[in-house]
XYZ file of C-alpha atoms in Angstrom:
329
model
C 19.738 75.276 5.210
C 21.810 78.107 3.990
C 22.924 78.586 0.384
C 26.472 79.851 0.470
C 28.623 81.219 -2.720
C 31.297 83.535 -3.552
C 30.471 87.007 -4.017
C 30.665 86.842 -7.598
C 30.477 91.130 -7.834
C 34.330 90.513 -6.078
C 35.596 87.396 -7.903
C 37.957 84.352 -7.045
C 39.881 85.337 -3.731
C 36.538 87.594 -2.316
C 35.318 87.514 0.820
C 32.346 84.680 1.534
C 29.597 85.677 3.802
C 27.393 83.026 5.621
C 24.333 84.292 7.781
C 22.811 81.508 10.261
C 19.623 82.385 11.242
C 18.599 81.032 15.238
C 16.373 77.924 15.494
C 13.114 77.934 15.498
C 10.144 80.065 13.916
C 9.420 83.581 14.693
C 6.495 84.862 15.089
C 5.139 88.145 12.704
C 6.054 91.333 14.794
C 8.566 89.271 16.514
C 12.689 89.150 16.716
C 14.742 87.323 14.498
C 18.596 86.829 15.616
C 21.363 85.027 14.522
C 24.705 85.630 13.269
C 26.546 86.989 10.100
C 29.708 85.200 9.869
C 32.514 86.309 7.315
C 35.652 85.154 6.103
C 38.154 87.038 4.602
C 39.639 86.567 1.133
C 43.151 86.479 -0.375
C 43.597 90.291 0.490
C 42.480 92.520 3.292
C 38.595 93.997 2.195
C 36.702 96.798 3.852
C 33.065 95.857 4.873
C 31.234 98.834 3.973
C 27.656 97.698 5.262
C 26.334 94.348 6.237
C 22.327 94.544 5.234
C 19.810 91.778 5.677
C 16.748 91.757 2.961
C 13.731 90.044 3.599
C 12.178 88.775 0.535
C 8.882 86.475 -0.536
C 7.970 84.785 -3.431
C 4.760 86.199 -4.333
C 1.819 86.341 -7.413
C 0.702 88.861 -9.649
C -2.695 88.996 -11.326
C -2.685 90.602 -14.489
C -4.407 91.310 -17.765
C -1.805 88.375 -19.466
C -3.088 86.125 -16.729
C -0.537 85.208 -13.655
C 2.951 85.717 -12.892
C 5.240 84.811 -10.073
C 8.356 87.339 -8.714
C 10.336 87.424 -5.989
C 9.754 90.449 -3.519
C 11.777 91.976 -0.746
C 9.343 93.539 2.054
C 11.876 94.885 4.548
C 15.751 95.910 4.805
C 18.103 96.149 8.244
C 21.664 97.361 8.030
C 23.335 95.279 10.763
C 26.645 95.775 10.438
C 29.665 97.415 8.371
C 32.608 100.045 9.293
C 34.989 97.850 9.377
C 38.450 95.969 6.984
C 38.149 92.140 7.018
C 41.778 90.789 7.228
C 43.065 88.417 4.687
C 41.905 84.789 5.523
C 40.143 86.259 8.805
C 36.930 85.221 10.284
C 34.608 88.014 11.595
C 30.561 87.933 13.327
C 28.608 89.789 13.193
C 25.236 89.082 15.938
C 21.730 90.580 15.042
C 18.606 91.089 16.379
C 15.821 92.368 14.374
C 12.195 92.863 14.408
C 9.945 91.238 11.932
C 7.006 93.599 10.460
C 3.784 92.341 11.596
C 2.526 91.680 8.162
C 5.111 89.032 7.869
C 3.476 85.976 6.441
C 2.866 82.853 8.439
C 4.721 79.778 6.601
C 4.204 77.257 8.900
C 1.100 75.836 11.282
C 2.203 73.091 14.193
C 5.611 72.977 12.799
C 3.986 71.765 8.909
C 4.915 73.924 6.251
C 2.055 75.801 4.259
C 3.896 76.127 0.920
C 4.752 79.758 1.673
C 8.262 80.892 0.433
C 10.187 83.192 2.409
C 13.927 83.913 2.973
C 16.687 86.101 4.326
C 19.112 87.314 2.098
C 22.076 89.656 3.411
C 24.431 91.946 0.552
C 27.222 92.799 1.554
C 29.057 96.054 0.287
C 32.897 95.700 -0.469
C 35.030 98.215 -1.531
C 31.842 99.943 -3.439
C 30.769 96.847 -4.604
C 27.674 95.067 -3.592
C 26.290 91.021 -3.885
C 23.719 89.127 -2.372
C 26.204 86.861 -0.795
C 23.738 84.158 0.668
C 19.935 83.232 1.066
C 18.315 81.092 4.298
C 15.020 79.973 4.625
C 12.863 81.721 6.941
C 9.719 80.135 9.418
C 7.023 81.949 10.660
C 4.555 80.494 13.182
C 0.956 82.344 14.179
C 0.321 85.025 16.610
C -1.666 83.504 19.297
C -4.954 84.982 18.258
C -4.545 83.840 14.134
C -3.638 80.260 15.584
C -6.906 80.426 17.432
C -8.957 81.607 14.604
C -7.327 79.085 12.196
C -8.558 75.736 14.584
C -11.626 77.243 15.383
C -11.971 77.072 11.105
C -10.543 73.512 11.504
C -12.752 72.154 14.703
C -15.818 73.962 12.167
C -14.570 71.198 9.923
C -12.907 73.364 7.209
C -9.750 71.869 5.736
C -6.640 73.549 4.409
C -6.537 73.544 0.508
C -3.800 76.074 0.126
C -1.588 79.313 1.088
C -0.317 82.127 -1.415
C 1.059 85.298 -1.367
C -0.995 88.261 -3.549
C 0.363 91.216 -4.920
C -2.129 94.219 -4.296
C -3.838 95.903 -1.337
C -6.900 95.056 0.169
C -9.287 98.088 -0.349
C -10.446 99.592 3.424
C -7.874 97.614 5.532
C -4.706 99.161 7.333
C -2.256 97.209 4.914
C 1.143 97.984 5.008
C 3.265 95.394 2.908
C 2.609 95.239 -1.103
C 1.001 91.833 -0.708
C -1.280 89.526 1.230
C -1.405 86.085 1.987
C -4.444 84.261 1.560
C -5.174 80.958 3.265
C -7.452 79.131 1.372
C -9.559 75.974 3.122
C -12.312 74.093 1.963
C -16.146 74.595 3.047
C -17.219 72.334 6.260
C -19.916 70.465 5.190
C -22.575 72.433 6.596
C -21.239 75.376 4.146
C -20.414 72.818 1.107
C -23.894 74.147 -0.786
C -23.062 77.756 -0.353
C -19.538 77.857 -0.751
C -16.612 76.279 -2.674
C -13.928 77.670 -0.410
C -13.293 80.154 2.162
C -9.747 82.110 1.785
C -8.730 84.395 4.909
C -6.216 86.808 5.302
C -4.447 88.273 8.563
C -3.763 91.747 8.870
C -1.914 91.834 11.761
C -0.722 95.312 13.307
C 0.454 96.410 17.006
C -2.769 96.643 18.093
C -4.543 94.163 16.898
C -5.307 91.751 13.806
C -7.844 92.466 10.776
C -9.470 89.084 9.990
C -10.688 89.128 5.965
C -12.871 86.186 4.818
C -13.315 85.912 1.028
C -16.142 83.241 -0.012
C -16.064 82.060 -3.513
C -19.587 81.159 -3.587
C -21.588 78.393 -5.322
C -24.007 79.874 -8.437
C -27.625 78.357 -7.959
C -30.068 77.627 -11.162
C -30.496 80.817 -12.306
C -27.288 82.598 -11.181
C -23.650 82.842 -11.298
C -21.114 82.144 -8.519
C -19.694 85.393 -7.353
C -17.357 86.392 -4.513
C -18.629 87.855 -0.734
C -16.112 89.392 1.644
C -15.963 91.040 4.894
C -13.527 92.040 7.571
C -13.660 91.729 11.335
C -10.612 92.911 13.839
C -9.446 91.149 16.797
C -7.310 91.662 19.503
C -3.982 90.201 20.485
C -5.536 89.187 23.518
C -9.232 88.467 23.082
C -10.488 85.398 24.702
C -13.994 83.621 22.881
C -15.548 80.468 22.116
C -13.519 80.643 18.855
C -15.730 78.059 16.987
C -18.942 80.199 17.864
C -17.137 83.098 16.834
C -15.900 82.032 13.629
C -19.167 80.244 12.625
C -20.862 83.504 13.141
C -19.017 85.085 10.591
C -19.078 82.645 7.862
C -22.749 82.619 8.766
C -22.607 86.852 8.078
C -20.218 86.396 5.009
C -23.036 83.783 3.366
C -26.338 85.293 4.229
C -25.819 88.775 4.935
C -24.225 88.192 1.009
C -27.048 86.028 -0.118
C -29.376 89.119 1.431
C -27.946 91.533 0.106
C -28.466 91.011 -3.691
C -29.994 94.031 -5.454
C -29.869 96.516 -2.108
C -26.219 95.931 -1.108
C -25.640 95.197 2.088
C -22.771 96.141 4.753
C -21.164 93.277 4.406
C -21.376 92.337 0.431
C -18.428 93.405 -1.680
C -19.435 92.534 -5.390
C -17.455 92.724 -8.071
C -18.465 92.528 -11.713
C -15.473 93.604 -13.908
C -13.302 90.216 -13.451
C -11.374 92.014 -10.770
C -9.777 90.280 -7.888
C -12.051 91.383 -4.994
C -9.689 91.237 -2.312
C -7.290 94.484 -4.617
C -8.024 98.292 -4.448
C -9.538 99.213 -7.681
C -10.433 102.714 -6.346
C -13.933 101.337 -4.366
C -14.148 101.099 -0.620
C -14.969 98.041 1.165
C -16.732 98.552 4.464
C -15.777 96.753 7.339
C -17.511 94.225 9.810
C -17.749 95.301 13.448
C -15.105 95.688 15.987
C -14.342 92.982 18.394
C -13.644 93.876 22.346
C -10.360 92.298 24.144
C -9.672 90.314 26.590
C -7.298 87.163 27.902
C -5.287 85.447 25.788
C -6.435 82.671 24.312
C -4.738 79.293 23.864
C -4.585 76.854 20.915
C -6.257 74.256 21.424
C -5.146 70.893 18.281
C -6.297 71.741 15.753
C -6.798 68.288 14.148
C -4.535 68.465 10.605
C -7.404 70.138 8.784
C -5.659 73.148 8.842
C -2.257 71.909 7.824
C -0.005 70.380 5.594
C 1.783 71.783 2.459
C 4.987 70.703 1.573
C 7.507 69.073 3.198
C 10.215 70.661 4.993
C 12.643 69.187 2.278
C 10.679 69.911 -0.877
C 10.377 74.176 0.880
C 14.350 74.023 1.514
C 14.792 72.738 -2.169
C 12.169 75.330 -3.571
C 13.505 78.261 -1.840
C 16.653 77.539 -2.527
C 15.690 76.740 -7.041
C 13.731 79.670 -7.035
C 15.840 82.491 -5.571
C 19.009 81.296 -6.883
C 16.892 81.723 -10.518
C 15.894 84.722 -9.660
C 19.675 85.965 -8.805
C 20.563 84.862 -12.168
C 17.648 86.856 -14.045
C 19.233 89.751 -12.230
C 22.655 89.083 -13.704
């Protein structure tokens, strides 16, 4: 769905700009292409730059409790030079690549609740305006669909998907926020934990898997928070299952373990703060995985999926950044 207005920098008898994105999701580190299409206003305009933004709706933790903003994560100039004739229509193709950070938005084609869009300015005659806003769908690299039905065939479900503003202390984090995918506990791991969240990483070379458990308190202690990283490569091929059960196995009792003689693995954190954000401590790191063949997806049954609708993401998208251009003014 694209949400089309008048450049209101120019005013009645501007030129409109409509970008149309190509079907389908992309993947993170992937190409996105599709098509800027203008048409000109009541008088000949010069196109100074045609720029595409990629922005996220995202949360911020803070001392007043939780806020939500709307940040942009990337920029591509792909187009401009060039006078727009009165009344004229003018495209502009583009093909860009997506950082590898990018969040994932949607699993098997079902929407995660993740909010992310395209929105292209366009500078006119030394004025600028965020002339129009599109949805955009990201599906999983190969190896982060794997992981995710392995978590599913384990019998975790999905509970929820956000975007976190911060860093994650120790990893090779690149974009101002993370997205955490939060499932519940299969029911072998309903005593220890209330919910797993994981977080890709992803980078050219590979993907950094983080596991946060918020952990159940026992009798005479509190619940606290465990996590631990692992990498993987694009290509690695593994009993997935196995693999991830062995690391919610090392998250739990390598955590449970390590109480009072920190272990390798345990990340505590006793000043309220988010564990996952660099406070100024280091968090070390799980060990590295080998690669080999690519593995495929196998169904993961709708554990790990769901969200909103198609409909209700076009409609939210579309409320909250239009709100957001108005608190801009």
């Amino acid at each position: 769905m694209v949400f089309k207005r008048l450049l209101g920098s120019l005013g009645v008898g501007g030129p409109t700009v409509d970008t149309v994105l190509d079907p389908g999701a992309v993947r993170p580190g992937g190409t996105l292409t599709g098509q800027v299409h203008l048409e000109g206003g009541q008088a000949d305009f010069d196109i100074e730059h045609i720029t595409l933004e990629l922005v996220a709706r995202v949360e911020a933790e803070h001392a007043e409790g939780e806020s939500e903003g709307v940040v942009a994560f990337e920029r591509f100039t792909v187009g401009g030079g060039f006078r727009l004739a009165a009344g004229r229509r003018h495209s502009v193709p583009f093909t860009v690549t997506l950082p590898w950070e990018t969040p994932v938005t949607e699993l098997h084609g079902q929407h995660l609740g993740i909010v992310l869009g395209v929105r292209t300015e366009l500078a006119v005659a030394g004025a600028r305006d965020k002339g129009d806003l599109d949805q955009l769908s990201i599906a999983p690299l190969p190896v982060q669909e794997a992981v995710l039905e392995a978590f599913g065939q384990l019998g975790f479900g999905f509970r929820s998907a956000d975007l976190e503003y911060g860093h994650i202390a120790g990893t090779g984090q690149q974009l101002p926020f993370y997205q955490e995918i939060e499932l519940t506990p299969a029911p072998q791991y309903a005593h220890q934990v209330n919910e797993i969240e994981v977080t890709f990483l992803a980078s050219p070379g590979g993907v950094e898997v983080v596991l946060e458990a918020d952990k159940r308190g026992g009798l005479f202690s509190g619940g606290h928070d465990a996590l631990t990283r692992f990498t993987v490569g694009h290509h690695d091929s593994r009993d997935w299952a196995a693999e991830v059960d062995s690391w919610v196995r090392q998250l739990t009792e390598r955590h449970a373990g390590a109480h009072g003689h920190g272990g390798p693995y345990a990340v505590h954190d006793h000043h309220g703060h988010h564990p996952h954000q660099d406070h100024g401590g280091h968090h070390r790191s799980g060990p590295g995985m080998g690669t080999a063949v690519a593995a495929g997806a196998a169904g993961l049954a709708v554990g790990v999926a769901g969200g909103m609708v198609a409909a209700e993401v076009v409609d939210e998208i579309g409320d909250f950044f239009e709100g957001d251009e108005e608190d801009e003014g």
